[in-house]
Amino acid sequence: MSYDLMVFDADTAPRDREAFMEWYAQQTQWGEGHSYEDASVTTPRLRAWYEAMKAVWFPMNGPDAIFNELPDDSPLWDDDHVTGYTIGRASIYCDFRWSKAEEARSAVVTLAKKHEVGFFDVSEDQGIIAFPGDNFT
C-alpha cells in the first residue's frame, strides 16, 4: 500500500463534500482518454505544482521518470522519494511510500498553497478536502 494524496483544480472541483467525493470517484476512473503520465494535459497551476514537486519527489514513470537514464548502480533506484503521479486534466493523484508520509504531506500542502490548488488527503478516512485560502496543514 502507498500513502496517497491528490491536488486538484479548485475551479473545477465541487466544494460540497458529498459532491466532491462523487467528482473524485469519477476522476479516479482514469477515463479521460489521454496518457496520465503527461503534465501537458493538466491546468497551468497544477502543472506548476507538479514541476516544483518533481524536483524532490521524483516521478516513477512517464517522460519525467528518473529511471529513464539512470545507470544501474545509481542510488536513486532505492530512493524513498520516488513517487507515482497520475495526471488528469483537473487533478494529480500521488502515491508515496508510507515511510515518507509526513514529509510528503508537508511538501504537497506547502506547494498546494503556493500554487493555489486544492488538496485532498486520500489516505485518511474522512480526509481533509481543502481549497485555496482554506487554513489547513
A tleap script that builds the chain and sets N, CA, C and O, in Angstrom:
source leaprc.protein.ff14SB
mol = sequence {
  NMET SER TYR ASP LEU MET VAL PHE ASP ALA
  ASP THR ALA PRO ARG ASP ARG GLU ALA PHE
  MET GLU TRP TYR ALA GLN GLN THR GLN TRP
  GLY GLU GLY HIE SER TYR GLU ASP ALA SER
  VAL THR THR PRO ARG LEU ARG ALA TRP TYR
  GLU ALA MET LYS ALA VAL TRP PHE PRO MET
  ASN GLY PRO ASP ALA ILE PHE ASN GLU LEU
  PRO ASP ASP SER PRO LEU TRP ASP ASP ASP
  HIE VAL THR GLY TYR THR ILE GLY ARG ALA
  SER ILE TYR CYS ASP PHE ARG TRP SER LYS
  ALA GLU GLU ALA ARG SER ALA VAL VAL THR
  LEU ALA LYS LYS HIE GLU VAL GLY PHE PHE
  ASP VAL SER GLU ASP GLN GLY ILE ILE ALA
  PHE PRO GLY ASP ASN PHE CTHR
}
set mol.1.N position { 0.833 -1.190 0.000 }
set mol.1.CA position { 0.000 0.000 0.000 }
set mol.1.C position { 0.873 1.246 0.000 }
set mol.1.O position { 2.028 1.232 0.425 }
set mol.2.N position { 0.291 2.290 -0.478 }
set mol.2.CA position { 1.000 3.565 -0.558 }
set mol.2.C position { 0.236 4.624 0.224 }
set mol.2.O position { -0.922 4.436 0.594 }
set mol.3.N position { 0.898 5.714 0.459 }
set mol.3.CA position { 0.288 6.887 1.079 }
set mol.3.C position { -0.132 7.801 -0.063 }
set mol.3.O position { 0.714 8.299 -0.806 }
set mol.4.N position { -1.436 8.024 -0.205 }
set mol.4.CA position { -1.981 8.705 -1.378 }
set mol.4.C position { -2.561 10.073 -1.039 }
set mol.4.O position { -3.290 10.242 -0.061 }
set mol.5.N position { -2.215 11.034 -1.875 }
set mol.5.CA position { -2.720 12.399 -1.772 }
set mol.5.C position { -3.119 12.860 -3.164 }
set mol.5.O position { -2.653 12.313 -4.164 }
set mol.6.N position { -3.977 13.859 -3.229 }
set mol.6.CA position { -4.371 14.403 -4.517 }
set mol.6.C position { -4.416 15.922 -4.429 }
set mol.6.O position { -4.842 16.487 -3.421 }
set mol.7.N position { -3.972 16.570 -5.492 }
set mol.7.CA position { -4.186 18.003 -5.649 }
set mol.7.C position { -5.134 18.172 -6.827 }
set mol.7.O position { -5.202 17.321 -7.713 }
set mol.8.N position { -5.861 19.280 -6.824 }
set mol.8.CA position { -6.885 19.434 -7.849 }
set mol.8.C position { -7.102 20.896 -8.200 }
set mol.8.O position { -6.722 21.804 -7.461 }
set mol.9.N position { -7.727 21.088 -9.353 }
set mol.9.CA position { -8.096 22.418 -9.821 }
set mol.9.C position { -9.304 22.886 -9.018 }
set mol.9.O position { -10.387 22.309 -9.119 }
set mol.10.N position { -9.118 23.913 -8.238 }
set mol.10.CA position { -10.168 24.401 -7.342 }
set mol.10.C position { -11.360 24.987 -8.095 }
set mol.10.O position { -12.460 25.050 -7.545 }
set mol.11.N position { -11.167 25.412 -9.322 }
set mol.11.CA position { -12.272 25.958 -10.107 }
set mol.11.C position { -13.151 24.864 -10.699 }
set mol.11.O position { -14.267 25.138 -11.138 }
set mol.12.N position { -12.662 23.638 -10.715 }
set mol.12.CA position { -13.394 22.518 -11.305 }
set mol.12.C position { -14.099 21.672 -10.253 }
set mol.12.O position { -15.227 21.230 -10.468 }
set mol.13.N position { -13.453 21.446 -9.134 }
set mol.13.CA position { -13.964 20.537 -8.105 }
set mol.13.C position { -15.089 21.175 -7.299 }
set mol.13.O position { -15.031 22.361 -6.974 }
set mol.14.N position { -16.115 20.386 -6.976 }
set mol.14.CA position { -17.192 20.901 -6.119 }
set mol.14.C position { -16.716 21.119 -4.685 }
set mol.14.O position { -15.828 20.411 -4.209 }
set mol.15.N position { -17.297 22.085 -4.007 }
set mol.15.CA position { -16.904 22.387 -2.622 }
set mol.15.C position { -17.678 21.561 -1.597 }
set mol.15.O position { -17.183 21.330 -0.494 }
set mol.16.N position { -18.851 21.124 -1.935 }
set mol.16.CA position { -19.637 20.274 -1.048 }
set mol.16.C position { -18.965 18.896 -0.948 }
set mol.16.O position { -18.607 18.318 -1.974 }
set mol.17.N position { -18.789 18.364 0.263 }
set mol.17.CA position { -18.049 17.109 0.455 }
set mol.17.C position { -18.655 15.946 -0.329 }
set mol.17.O position { -17.929 15.208 -0.995 }
set mol.18.N position { -19.952 15.776 -0.260 }
set mol.18.CA position { -20.585 14.654 -0.964 }
set mol.18.C position { -20.389 14.778 -2.476 }
set mol.18.O position { -20.048 13.802 -3.145 }
set mol.19.N position { -20.605 15.968 -3.002 }
set mol.19.CA position { -20.397 16.192 -4.440 }
set mol.19.C position { -18.925 16.027 -4.804 }
set mol.19.O position { -18.596 15.503 -5.869 }
set mol.20.N position { -18.043 16.477 -3.914 }
set mol.20.CA position { -16.608 16.313 -4.169 }
set mol.20.C position { -16.252 14.836 -4.253 }
set mol.20.O position { -15.512 14.434 -5.151 }
set mol.21.N position { -16.760 14.024 -3.340 }
set mol.21.CA position { -16.424 12.601 -3.337 }
set mol.21.C position { -16.932 11.916 -4.608 }
set mol.21.O position { -16.279 11.008 -5.120 }
set mol.22.N position { -18.072 12.335 -5.112 }
set mol.22.CA position { -18.566 11.806 -6.391 }
set mol.22.C position { -17.636 12.234 -7.528 }
set mol.22.O position { -17.308 11.434 -8.404 }
set mol.23.N position { -17.218 13.489 -7.507 }
set mol.23.CA position { -16.283 14.002 -8.515 }
set mol.23.C position { -14.957 13.243 -8.434 }
set mol.23.O position { -14.389 12.861 -9.457 }
set mol.24.N position { -14.472 13.030 -7.214 }
set mol.24.CA position { -13.231 12.276 -7.003 }
set mol.24.C position { -13.347 10.863 -7.585 }
set mol.24.O position { -12.435 10.395 -8.267 }
set mol.25.N position { -14.453 10.193 -7.318 }
set mol.25.CA position { -14.655 8.839 -7.850 }
set mol.25.C position { -14.615 8.846 -9.377 }
set mol.25.O position { -14.069 7.930 -9.994 }
set mol.26.N position { -15.187 9.870 -9.974 }
set mol.26.CA position { -15.155 9.994 -11.431 }
set mol.26.C position { -13.727 10.243 -11.922 }
set mol.26.O position { -13.297 9.652 -12.912 }
set mol.27.N position { -13.000 11.114 -11.230 }
set mol.27.CA position { -11.619 11.412 -11.623 }
set mol.27.C position { -10.752 10.157 -11.607 }
set mol.27.O position { -9.903 9.969 -12.479 }
set mol.28.N position { -10.968 9.305 -10.616 }
set mol.28.CA position { -10.110 8.133 -10.446 }
set mol.28.C position { -10.573 6.927 -11.258 }
set mol.28.O position { -10.105 5.810 -11.034 }
set mol.29.N position { -11.472 7.142 -12.179 }
set mol.29.CA position { -11.799 6.111 -13.172 }
set mol.29.C position { -10.780 6.126 -14.304 }
set mol.29.O position { -10.685 5.174 -15.080 }
set mol.30.N position { -10.021 7.210 -14.391 }
set mol.30.CA position { -8.961 7.393 -15.388 }
set mol.30.C position { -9.506 7.198 -16.802 }
set mol.30.O position { -8.914 6.486 -17.614 }
set mol.31.N position { -10.630 7.833 -17.083 }
set mol.31.CA position { -11.290 7.663 -18.371 }
set mol.31.C position { -11.246 8.874 -19.280 }
set mol.31.O position { -12.118 9.025 -20.137 }
set mol.32.N position { -10.269 9.732 -19.123 }
set mol.32.CA position { -10.212 10.963 -19.921 }
set mol.32.C position { -9.630 10.760 -21.318 }
set mol.32.O position { -9.642 11.693 -22.121 }
set mol.33.N position { -9.132 9.590 -21.625 }
set mol.33.CA position { -8.659 9.306 -22.971 }
set mol.33.C position { -7.312 9.905 -23.332 }
set mol.33.O position { -7.076 10.231 -24.495 }
set mol.34.N position { -6.435 10.055 -22.370 }
set mol.34.CA position { -5.083 10.558 -22.620 }
set mol.34.C position { -4.117 9.814 -21.709 }
set mol.34.O position { -4.539 9.079 -20.817 }
set mol.35.N position { -2.837 10.003 -21.930 }
set mol.35.CA position { -1.832 9.427 -21.042 }
set mol.35.C position { -1.905 10.151 -19.701 }
set mol.35.O position { -1.968 11.380 -19.658 }
set mol.36.N position { -1.897 9.411 -18.636 }
set mol.36.CA position { -1.924 10.006 -17.300 }
set mol.36.C position { -0.516 10.238 -16.754 }
set mol.36.O position { -0.328 10.417 -15.551 }
set mol.37.N position { 0.457 10.233 -17.642 }
set mol.37.CA position { 1.851 10.481 -17.264 }
set mol.37.C position { 2.376 11.786 -17.847 }
set mol.37.O position { 3.557 12.098 -17.694 }
set mol.38.N position { 1.522 12.547 -18.507 }
set mol.38.CA position { 1.934 13.736 -19.253 }
set mol.38.C position { 1.344 14.997 -18.621 }
set mol.38.O position { 0.132 15.207 -18.665 }
set mol.39.N position { 2.191 15.824 -18.039 }
set mol.39.CA position { 1.730 17.032 -17.347 }
set mol.39.C position { 1.151 18.083 -18.287 }
set mol.39.O position { 0.509 19.026 -17.825 }
set mol.40.N position { 1.360 17.945 -19.580 }
set mol.40.CA position { 0.827 18.949 -20.508 }
set mol.40.C position { -0.694 18.925 -20.586 }
set mol.40.O position { -1.291 19.869 -21.102 }
set mol.41.N position { -1.339 17.866 -20.083 }
set mol.41.CA position { -2.797 17.768 -20.169 }
set mol.41.C position { -3.504 18.524 -19.050 }
set mol.41.O position { -4.712 18.748 -19.132 }
set mol.42.N position { -2.787 18.918 -18.019 }
set mol.42.CA position { -3.426 19.499 -16.845 }
set mol.42.C position { -3.397 21.029 -16.880 }
set mol.42.O position { -2.871 21.624 -17.820 }
set mol.43.N position { -3.957 21.647 -15.867 }
set mol.43.CA position { -4.054 23.106 -15.808 }
set mol.43.C position { -2.690 23.735 -15.532 }
set mol.43.O position { -1.793 23.063 -15.023 }
set mol.44.N position { -2.524 25.003 -15.858 }
set mol.44.CA position { -1.239 25.665 -15.577 }
set mol.44.C position { -0.843 25.625 -14.095 }
set mol.44.O position { 0.331 25.428 -13.782 }
set mol.45.N position { -1.789 25.806 -13.195 }
set mol.45.CA position { -1.455 25.778 -11.763 }
set mol.45.C position { -1.036 24.384 -11.311 }
set mol.45.O position { -0.070 24.228 -10.563 }
set mol.46.N position { -1.767 23.376 -11.768 }
set mol.46.CA position { -1.381 22.011 -11.414 }
set mol.46.C position { -0.039 21.641 -12.037 }
set mol.46.O position { 0.765 20.941 -11.420 }
set mol.47.N position { 0.197 22.102 -13.236 }
set mol.47.CA position { 1.481 21.837 -13.893 }
set mol.47.C position { 2.623 22.506 -13.120 }
set mol.47.O position { 3.689 21.910 -12.961 }
set mol.48.N position { 2.413 23.728 -12.640 }
set mol.48.CA position { 3.439 24.416 -11.842 }
set mol.48.C position { 3.684 23.665 -10.534 }
set mol.48.O position { 4.827 23.524 -10.099 }
set mol.49.N position { 2.608 23.186 -9.910 }
set mol.49.CA position { 2.747 22.380 -8.694 }
set mol.49.C position { 3.591 21.134 -8.984 }
set mol.49.O position { 4.520 20.820 -8.240 }
set mol.50.N position { 3.262 20.437 -10.059 }
set mol.50.CA position { 3.986 19.219 -10.440 }
set mol.50.C position { 5.463 19.508 -10.714 }
set mol.50.O position { 6.333 18.759 -10.269 }
set mol.51.N position { 5.743 20.565 -11.428 }
set mol.51.CA position { 7.136 20.917 -11.740 }
set mol.51.C position { 7.937 21.142 -10.455 }
set mol.51.O position { 9.094 20.733 -10.364 }
set mol.52.N position { 7.325 21.786 -9.473 }
set mol.52.CA position { 8.004 22.006 -8.196 }
set mol.52.C position { 8.168 20.692 -7.424 }
set mol.52.O position { 9.222 20.445 -6.839 }
set mol.53.N position { 7.143 19.861 -7.422 }
set mol.53.CA position { 7.202 18.586 -6.695 }
set mol.53.C position { 8.254 17.652 -7.258 }
set mol.53.O position { 9.015 17.042 -6.507 }
set mol.54.N position { 8.300 17.538 -8.572 }
set mol.54.CA position { 9.168 16.519 -9.173 }
set mol.54.C position { 10.658 16.802 -8.968 }
set mol.54.O position { 11.493 15.929 -9.206 }
set mol.55.N position { 10.989 18.000 -8.534 }
set mol.55.CA position { 12.388 18.321 -8.255 }
set mol.55.C position { 12.927 17.523 -7.066 }
set mol.55.O position { 14.124 17.243 -6.996 }
set mol.56.N position { 12.046 17.159 -6.132 }
set mol.56.CA position { 12.445 16.401 -4.945 }
set mol.56.C position { 11.751 15.044 -4.885 }
set mol.56.O position { 12.339 14.054 -4.450 }
set mol.57.N position { 10.507 15.008 -5.321 }
set mol.57.CA position { 9.698 13.787 -5.312 }
set mol.57.C position { 9.669 13.255 -6.745 }
set mol.57.O position { 8.756 13.550 -7.517 }
set mol.58.N position { 10.676 12.476 -7.074 }
set mol.58.CA position { 10.957 12.067 -8.442 }
set mol.58.C position { 9.846 11.196 -9.033 }
set mol.58.O position { 9.373 10.273 -8.370 }
set mol.59.N position { 9.425 11.475 -10.264 }
set mol.59.CA position { 8.410 10.641 -10.919 }
set mol.59.C position { 8.911 9.209 -11.148 }
set mol.59.O position { 10.042 8.985 -11.581 }
set mol.60.N position { 8.042 8.266 -10.846 }
set mol.60.CA position { 8.341 6.855 -11.006 }
set mol.60.C position { 8.277 6.425 -12.476 }
set mol.60.O position { 9.028 5.553 -12.914 }
set mol.61.N position { 7.372 7.048 -13.220 }
set mol.61.CA position { 7.184 6.639 -14.605 }
set mol.61.C position { 6.828 7.841 -15.468 }
set mol.61.O position { 6.678 8.959 -14.976 }
set mol.62.N position { 6.699 7.591 -16.742 }
set mol.62.CA position { 6.371 8.667 -17.670 }
set mol.62.C position { 7.602 9.370 -18.197 }
set mol.62.O position { 8.725 8.970 -17.892 }
set mol.63.N position { 7.402 10.418 -18.989 }
set mol.63.CA position { 8.526 11.099 -19.631 }
set mol.63.C position { 9.486 11.773 -18.652 }
set mol.63.O position { 10.641 12.022 -18.998 }
set mol.64.N position { 9.028 12.070 -17.446 }
set mol.64.CA position { 9.887 12.722 -16.455 }
set mol.64.C position { 10.529 11.743 -15.475 }
set mol.64.O position { 11.214 12.161 -14.542 }
set mol.65.N position { 10.314 10.451 -15.679 }
set mol.65.CA position { 10.826 9.444 -14.743 }
set mol.65.C position { 12.345 9.513 -14.639 }
set mol.65.O position { 13.050 9.622 -15.642 }
set mol.66.N position { 12.824 9.449 -13.417 }
set mol.66.CA position { 14.273 9.496 -13.204 }
set mol.66.C position { 14.963 8.245 -13.714 }
set mol.66.O position { 16.162 8.264 -13.991 }
set mol.67.N position { 14.219 7.166 -13.839 }
set mol.67.CA position { 14.824 5.894 -14.214 }
set mol.67.C position { 15.172 5.804 -15.695 }
set mol.67.O position { 15.922 4.916 -16.100 }
set mol.68.N position { 14.645 6.697 -16.491 }
set mol.68.CA position { 14.843 6.609 -17.936 }
set mol.68.C position { 16.305 6.646 -18.347 }
set mol.68.O position { 16.680 6.033 -19.346 }
set mol.69.N position { 17.138 7.358 -17.592 }
set mol.69.CA position { 18.539 7.499 -17.993 }
set mol.69.C position { 19.527 7.198 -16.867 }
set mol.69.O position { 20.692 7.586 -16.947 }
set mol.70.N position { 19.074 6.516 -15.829 }
set mol.70.CA position { 19.967 6.222 -14.699 }
set mol.70.C position { 20.861 5.018 -14.972 }
set mol.70.O position { 20.420 4.040 -15.575 }
set mol.71.N position { 22.102 5.086 -14.535 }
set mol.71.CA position { 22.944 3.889 -14.606 }
set mol.71.C position { 22.447 2.851 -13.592 }
set mol.71.O position { 21.807 3.201 -12.600 }
set mol.72.N position { 22.739 1.602 -13.844 }
set mol.72.CA position { 22.263 0.512 -12.990 }
set mol.72.C position { 22.709 0.631 -11.537 }
set mol.72.O position { 22.029 0.129 -10.643 }
set mol.73.N position { 23.831 1.280 -11.291 }
set mol.73.CA position { 24.349 1.371 -9.925 }
set mol.73.C position { 23.969 2.678 -9.213 }
set mol.73.O position { 24.522 2.986 -8.157 }
set mol.74.N position { 23.050 3.433 -9.772 }
set mol.74.CA position { 22.649 4.700 -9.154 }
set mol.74.C position { 21.891 4.453 -7.847 }
set mol.74.O position { 21.032 3.573 -7.793 }
set mol.75.N position { 22.197 5.219 -6.797 }
set mol.75.CA position { 21.461 5.082 -5.536 }
set mol.75.C position { 20.004 5.543 -5.646 }
set mol.75.O position { 19.192 5.234 -4.773 }
set mol.76.N position { 19.671 6.267 -6.692 }
set mol.76.CA position { 18.286 6.733 -6.845 }
set mol.76.C position { 17.304 5.586 -7.078 }
set mol.76.O position { 16.105 5.756 -6.859 }
set mol.77.N position { 17.787 4.423 -7.517 }
set mol.77.CA position { 16.908 3.273 -7.695 }
set mol.77.C position { 16.216 2.915 -6.375 }
set mol.77.O position { 15.108 2.378 -6.381 }
set mol.78.N position { 16.857 3.206 -5.264 }
set mol.78.CA position { 16.307 2.865 -3.950 }
set mol.78.C position { 15.849 4.087 -3.158 }
set mol.78.O position { 15.566 3.973 -1.965 }
set mol.79.N position { 15.772 5.219 -3.780 }
set mol.79.CA position { 15.411 6.455 -3.083 }
set mol.79.C position { 13.938 6.432 -2.665 }
set mol.79.O position { 13.064 6.086 -3.460 }
set mol.80.N position { 13.676 6.802 -1.421 }
set mol.80.CA position { 12.308 6.819 -0.896 }
set mol.80.C position { 11.472 7.985 -1.413 }
set mol.80.O position { 10.286 8.081 -1.100 }
set mol.81.N position { 12.072 8.863 -2.193 }
set mol.81.CA position { 11.328 9.995 -2.739 }
set mol.81.C position { 10.731 9.704 -4.116 }
set mol.81.O position { 10.103 10.579 -4.713 }
set mol.82.N position { 10.919 8.501 -4.618 }
set mol.82.CA position { 10.315 8.126 -5.892 }
set mol.82.C position { 8.803 8.079 -5.692 }
set mol.82.O position { 8.305 7.457 -4.754 }
set mol.83.N position { 8.092 8.740 -6.584 }
set mol.83.CA position { 6.660 8.967 -6.417 }
set mol.83.C position { 5.900 8.618 -7.686 }
set mol.83.O position { 6.368 8.861 -8.798 }
set mol.84.N position { 4.726 8.047 -7.499 }
set mol.84.CA position { 3.835 7.809 -8.631 }
set mol.84.C position { 2.907 8.999 -8.804 }
set mol.84.O position { 2.247 9.417 -7.852 }
set mol.85.N position { 2.853 9.543 -10.004 }
set mol.85.CA position { 1.952 10.651 -10.329 }
set mol.85.C position { 0.981 10.178 -11.403 }
set mol.85.O position { 1.397 9.633 -12.425 }
set mol.86.N position { -0.302 10.385 -11.172 }
set mol.86.CA position { -1.325 10.120 -12.173 }
set mol.86.C position { -1.954 11.468 -12.479 }
set mol.86.O position { -2.648 12.045 -11.642 }
set mol.87.N position { -1.705 11.964 -13.685 }
set mol.87.CA position { -2.017 13.352 -14.027 }
set mol.87.C position { -3.246 13.427 -14.922 }
set mol.87.O position { -3.239 12.952 -16.058 }
set mol.88.N position { -4.299 14.035 -14.387 }
set mol.88.CA position { -5.519 14.250 -15.149 }
set mol.88.C position { -5.667 15.710 -15.536 }
set mol.88.O position { -4.818 16.541 -15.213 }
set mol.89.N position { -6.748 16.010 -16.226 }
set mol.89.CA position { -6.986 17.394 -16.652 }
set mol.89.C position { -7.203 18.330 -15.468 }
set mol.89.O position { -6.803 19.493 -15.511 }
set mol.90.N position { -7.840 17.820 -14.402 }
set mol.90.CA position { -8.185 18.681 -13.270 }
set mol.90.C position { -7.653 18.164 -11.941 }
set mol.90.O position { -8.018 18.677 -10.883 }
set mol.91.N position { -6.794 17.152 -11.988 }
set mol.91.CA position { -6.261 16.604 -10.736 }
set mol.91.C position { -4.935 15.894 -10.985 }
set mol.91.O position { -4.631 15.468 -12.098 }
set mol.92.N position { -4.164 15.783 -9.917 }
set mol.92.CA position { -2.954 14.965 -9.928 }
set mol.92.C position { -2.991 14.102 -8.672 }
set mol.92.O position { -3.002 14.607 -7.550 }
set mol.93.N position { -3.011 12.805 -8.887 }
set mol.93.CA position { -3.040 11.818 -7.814 }
set mol.93.C position { -1.609 11.352 -7.581 }
set mol.93.O position { -0.898 11.025 -8.531 }
set mol.94.N position { -1.187 11.320 -6.326 }
set mol.94.CA position { 0.198 10.972 -5.996 }
set mol.94.C position { 0.223 9.809 -5.024 }
set mol.94.O position { -0.563 9.758 -4.078 }
set mol.95.N position { 1.133 8.875 -5.263 }
set mol.95.CA position { 1.334 7.813 -4.281 }
set mol.95.C position { 2.784 7.812 -3.822 }
set mol.95.O position { 3.723 7.774 -4.617 }
set mol.96.N position { 2.923 7.857 -2.503 }
set mol.96.CA position { 4.216 7.946 -1.830 }
set mol.96.C position { 4.441 6.701 -0.982 }
set mol.96.O position { 3.504 5.952 -0.708 }
set mol.97.N position { 5.663 6.488 -0.575 }
set mol.97.CA position { 5.960 5.420 0.377 }
set mol.97.C position { 5.495 5.871 1.760 }
set mol.97.O position { 5.639 7.036 2.131 }
set mol.98.N position { 4.934 4.922 2.515 }
set mol.98.CA position { 4.448 5.257 3.855 }
set mol.98.C position { 5.563 5.797 4.740 }
set mol.98.O position { 5.313 6.627 5.614 }
set mol.99.N position { 6.767 5.342 4.529 }
set mol.99.CA position { 7.886 5.814 5.353 }
set mol.99.C position { 8.141 7.306 5.166 }
set mol.99.O position { 8.834 7.922 5.975 }
set mol.100.N position { 7.595 7.882 4.120 }
set mol.100.CA position { 7.779 9.304 3.828 }
set mol.100.C position { 6.468 10.088 3.928 }
set mol.100.O position { 6.387 11.212 3.434 }
set mol.101.N position { 5.452 9.516 4.555 }
set mol.101.CA position { 4.124 10.127 4.580 }
set mol.101.C position { 4.125 11.552 5.131 }
set mol.101.O position { 3.568 12.455 4.507 }
set mol.102.N position { 4.733 11.758 6.273 }
set mol.102.CA position { 4.719 13.086 6.894 }
set mol.102.C position { 5.455 14.113 6.031 }
set mol.102.O position { 4.970 15.225 5.824 }
set mol.103.N position { 6.611 13.734 5.540 }
set mol.103.CA position { 7.403 14.623 4.686 }
set mol.103.C position { 6.672 14.919 3.370 }
set mol.103.O position { 6.672 16.052 2.888 }
set mol.104.N position { 6.054 13.886 2.803 }
set mol.104.CA position { 5.325 14.063 1.543 }
set mol.104.C position { 4.130 14.991 1.732 }
set mol.104.O position { 3.908 15.900 0.933 }
set mol.105.N position { 3.365 14.758 2.790 }
set mol.105.CA position { 2.198 15.603 3.043 }
set mol.105.C position { 2.615 17.060 3.206 }
set mol.105.O position { 1.975 17.957 2.656 }
set mol.106.N position { 3.669 17.294 3.950 }
set mol.106.CA position { 4.148 18.656 4.152 }
set mol.106.C position { 4.500 19.313 2.820 }
set mol.106.O position { 4.137 20.465 2.580 }
set mol.107.N position { 5.199 18.593 1.962 }
set mol.107.CA position { 5.581 19.143 0.655 }
set mol.107.C position { 4.359 19.410 -0.212 }
set mol.107.O position { 4.256 20.464 -0.839 }
set mol.108.N position { 3.437 18.457 -0.248 }
set mol.108.CA position { 2.234 18.611 -1.074 }
set mol.108.C position { 1.414 19.809 -0.604 }
set mol.108.O position { 0.982 20.622 -1.420 }
set mol.109.N position { 1.199 19.922 0.703 }
set mol.109.CA position { 0.406 21.028 1.253 }
set mol.109.C position { 1.090 22.371 0.999 }
set mol.109.O position { 0.450 23.321 0.549 }
set mol.110.N position { 2.378 22.447 1.285 }
set mol.110.CA position { 3.113 23.701 1.078 }
set mol.110.C position { 3.010 24.165 -0.368 }
set mol.110.O position { 2.747 25.339 -0.631 }
set mol.111.N position { 3.217 23.250 -1.299 }
set mol.111.CA position { 3.167 23.623 -2.716 }
set mol.111.C position { 1.741 23.834 -3.210 }
set mol.111.O position { 1.522 24.619 -4.133 }
set mol.112.N position { 0.768 23.147 -2.614 }
set mol.112.CA position { -0.635 23.392 -2.972 }
set mol.112.C position { -1.022 24.826 -2.612 }
set mol.112.O position { -1.688 25.512 -3.387 }
set mol.113.N position { -0.603 25.264 -1.442 }
set mol.113.CA position { -0.875 26.647 -1.037 }
set mol.113.C position { -0.160 27.630 -1.953 }
set mol.113.O position { -0.751 28.617 -2.390 }
set mol.114.N position { 1.099 27.365 -2.244 }
set mol.114.CA position { 1.890 28.262 -3.084 }
set mol.114.C position { 1.297 28.405 -4.483 }
set mol.114.O position { 1.252 29.506 -5.031 }
set mol.115.N position { 0.843 27.297 -5.058 }
set mol.115.CA position { 0.354 27.307 -6.442 }
set mol.115.C position { -1.167 27.416 -6.536 }
set mol.115.O position { -1.741 27.330 -7.622 }
set mol.116.N position { -1.809 27.604 -5.387 }
set mol.116.CA position { -3.255 27.834 -5.313 }
set mol.116.C position { -4.064 26.731 -5.988 }
set mol.116.O position { -4.917 26.983 -6.839 }
set mol.117.N position { -3.761 25.489 -5.573 }
set mol.117.CA position { -4.547 24.339 -5.999 }
set mol.117.C position { -5.157 23.703 -4.760 }
set mol.117.O position { -4.698 23.935 -3.642 }
set mol.118.N position { -6.187 22.904 -4.965 }
set mol.118.CA position { -6.827 22.218 -3.861 }
set mol.118.C position { -6.026 21.008 -3.413 }
set mol.118.O position { -5.109 20.562 -4.103 }
set mol.119.N position { -6.387 20.482 -2.243 }
set mol.119.CA position { -5.688 19.354 -1.630 }
set mol.119.C position { -6.706 18.384 -1.052 }
set mol.119.O position { -7.671 18.796 -0.408 }
set mol.120.N position { -6.484 17.085 -1.285 }
set mol.120.CA position { -7.329 16.045 -0.706 }
set mol.120.C position { -6.438 14.947 -0.150 }
set mol.120.O position { -5.596 14.398 -0.860 }
set mol.121.N position { -6.630 14.629 1.136 }
set mol.121.CA position { -5.889 13.542 1.769 }
set mol.121.C position { -6.648 12.244 1.536 }
set mol.121.O position { -7.548 11.892 2.298 }
set mol.122.N position { -6.282 11.550 0.490 }
set mol.122.CA position { -6.963 10.334 0.064 }
set mol.122.C position { -6.813 9.220 1.090 }
set mol.122.O position { -7.742 8.436 1.282 }
set mol.123.N position { -5.682 9.133 1.742 }
set mol.123.CA position { -5.376 8.005 2.625 }
set mol.123.C position { -6.074 8.054 3.980 }
set mol.123.O position { -6.120 7.044 4.681 }
set mol.124.N position { -6.601 9.173 4.351 }
set mol.124.CA position { -7.281 9.299 5.643 }
set mol.124.C position { -8.780 9.059 5.484 }
set mol.124.O position { -9.390 9.509 4.514 }
set mol.125.N position { -9.372 8.342 6.453 }
set mol.125.CA position { -10.828 8.262 6.493 }
set mol.125.C position { -11.346 9.672 6.728 }
set mol.125.O position { -10.854 10.369 7.615 }
set mol.126.N position { -12.302 10.091 5.970 }
set mol.126.CA position { -12.826 11.457 6.056 }
set mol.126.C position { -11.696 12.471 5.891 }
set mol.126.O position { -11.655 13.490 6.581 }
set mol.127.N position { -10.788 12.180 4.974 }
set mol.127.CA position { -9.623 13.030 4.736 }
set mol.127.C position { -10.002 14.460 4.403 }
set mol.127.O position { -11.059 14.732 3.833 }
set mol.128.N position { -9.124 15.350 4.769 }
set mol.128.CA position { -9.352 16.773 4.550 }
set mol.128.C position { -9.454 17.072 3.054 }
set mol.128.O position { -8.696 16.542 2.242 }
set mol.129.N position { -10.401 17.925 2.720 }
set mol.129.CA position { -10.540 18.495 1.382 }
set mol.129.C position { -10.367 19.992 1.579 }
set mol.129.O position { -11.167 20.627 2.266 }
set mol.130.N position { -9.338 20.552 0.986 }
set mol.130.CA position { -9.035 21.967 1.202 }
set mol.130.C position { -8.911 22.693 -0.128 }
set mol.130.O position { -8.417 22.149 -1.115 }
set mol.131.N position { -9.365 23.917 -0.124 }
set mol.131.CA position { -9.314 24.788 -1.295 }
set mol.131.C position { -8.371 25.950 -1.007 }
set mol.131.O position { -8.099 26.257 0.154 }
set mol.132.N position { -7.869 26.598 -2.060 }
set mol.132.CA position { -7.008 27.762 -1.839 }
set mol.132.C position { -7.679 28.770 -0.902 }
set mol.132.O position { -8.859 29.088 -1.045 }
set mol.133.N position { -6.908 29.252 0.041 }
set mol.133.CA position { -7.429 30.192 1.026 }
set mol.133.C position { -7.889 29.530 2.308 }
set mol.133.O position { -8.021 30.199 3.333 }
set mol.134.N position { -8.141 28.210 2.272 }
set mol.134.CA position { -8.502 27.487 3.490 }
set mol.134.C position { -7.275 27.380 4.390 }
set mol.134.O position { -6.139 27.381 3.915 }
set mol.135.N position { -7.519 27.289 5.691 }
set mol.135.CA position { -6.434 27.100 6.649 }
set mol.135.C position { -6.279 25.602 6.897 }
set mol.135.O position { -7.097 25.003 7.594 }
set mol.136.N position { -5.250 25.002 6.338 }
set mol.136.CA position { -5.030 23.569 6.506 }
set mol.136.C position { -3.538 23.278 6.562 }
set mol.136.O position { -2.714 24.054 6.078 }
set mol.137.N position { -3.209 22.129 7.171 }
set mol.137.CA position { -1.808 21.694 7.251 }
set mol.137.C position { -1.696 20.233 6.882 }
set mol.137.O position { -0.597 19.678 6.889 }
savepdb mol mol.pdb
quit
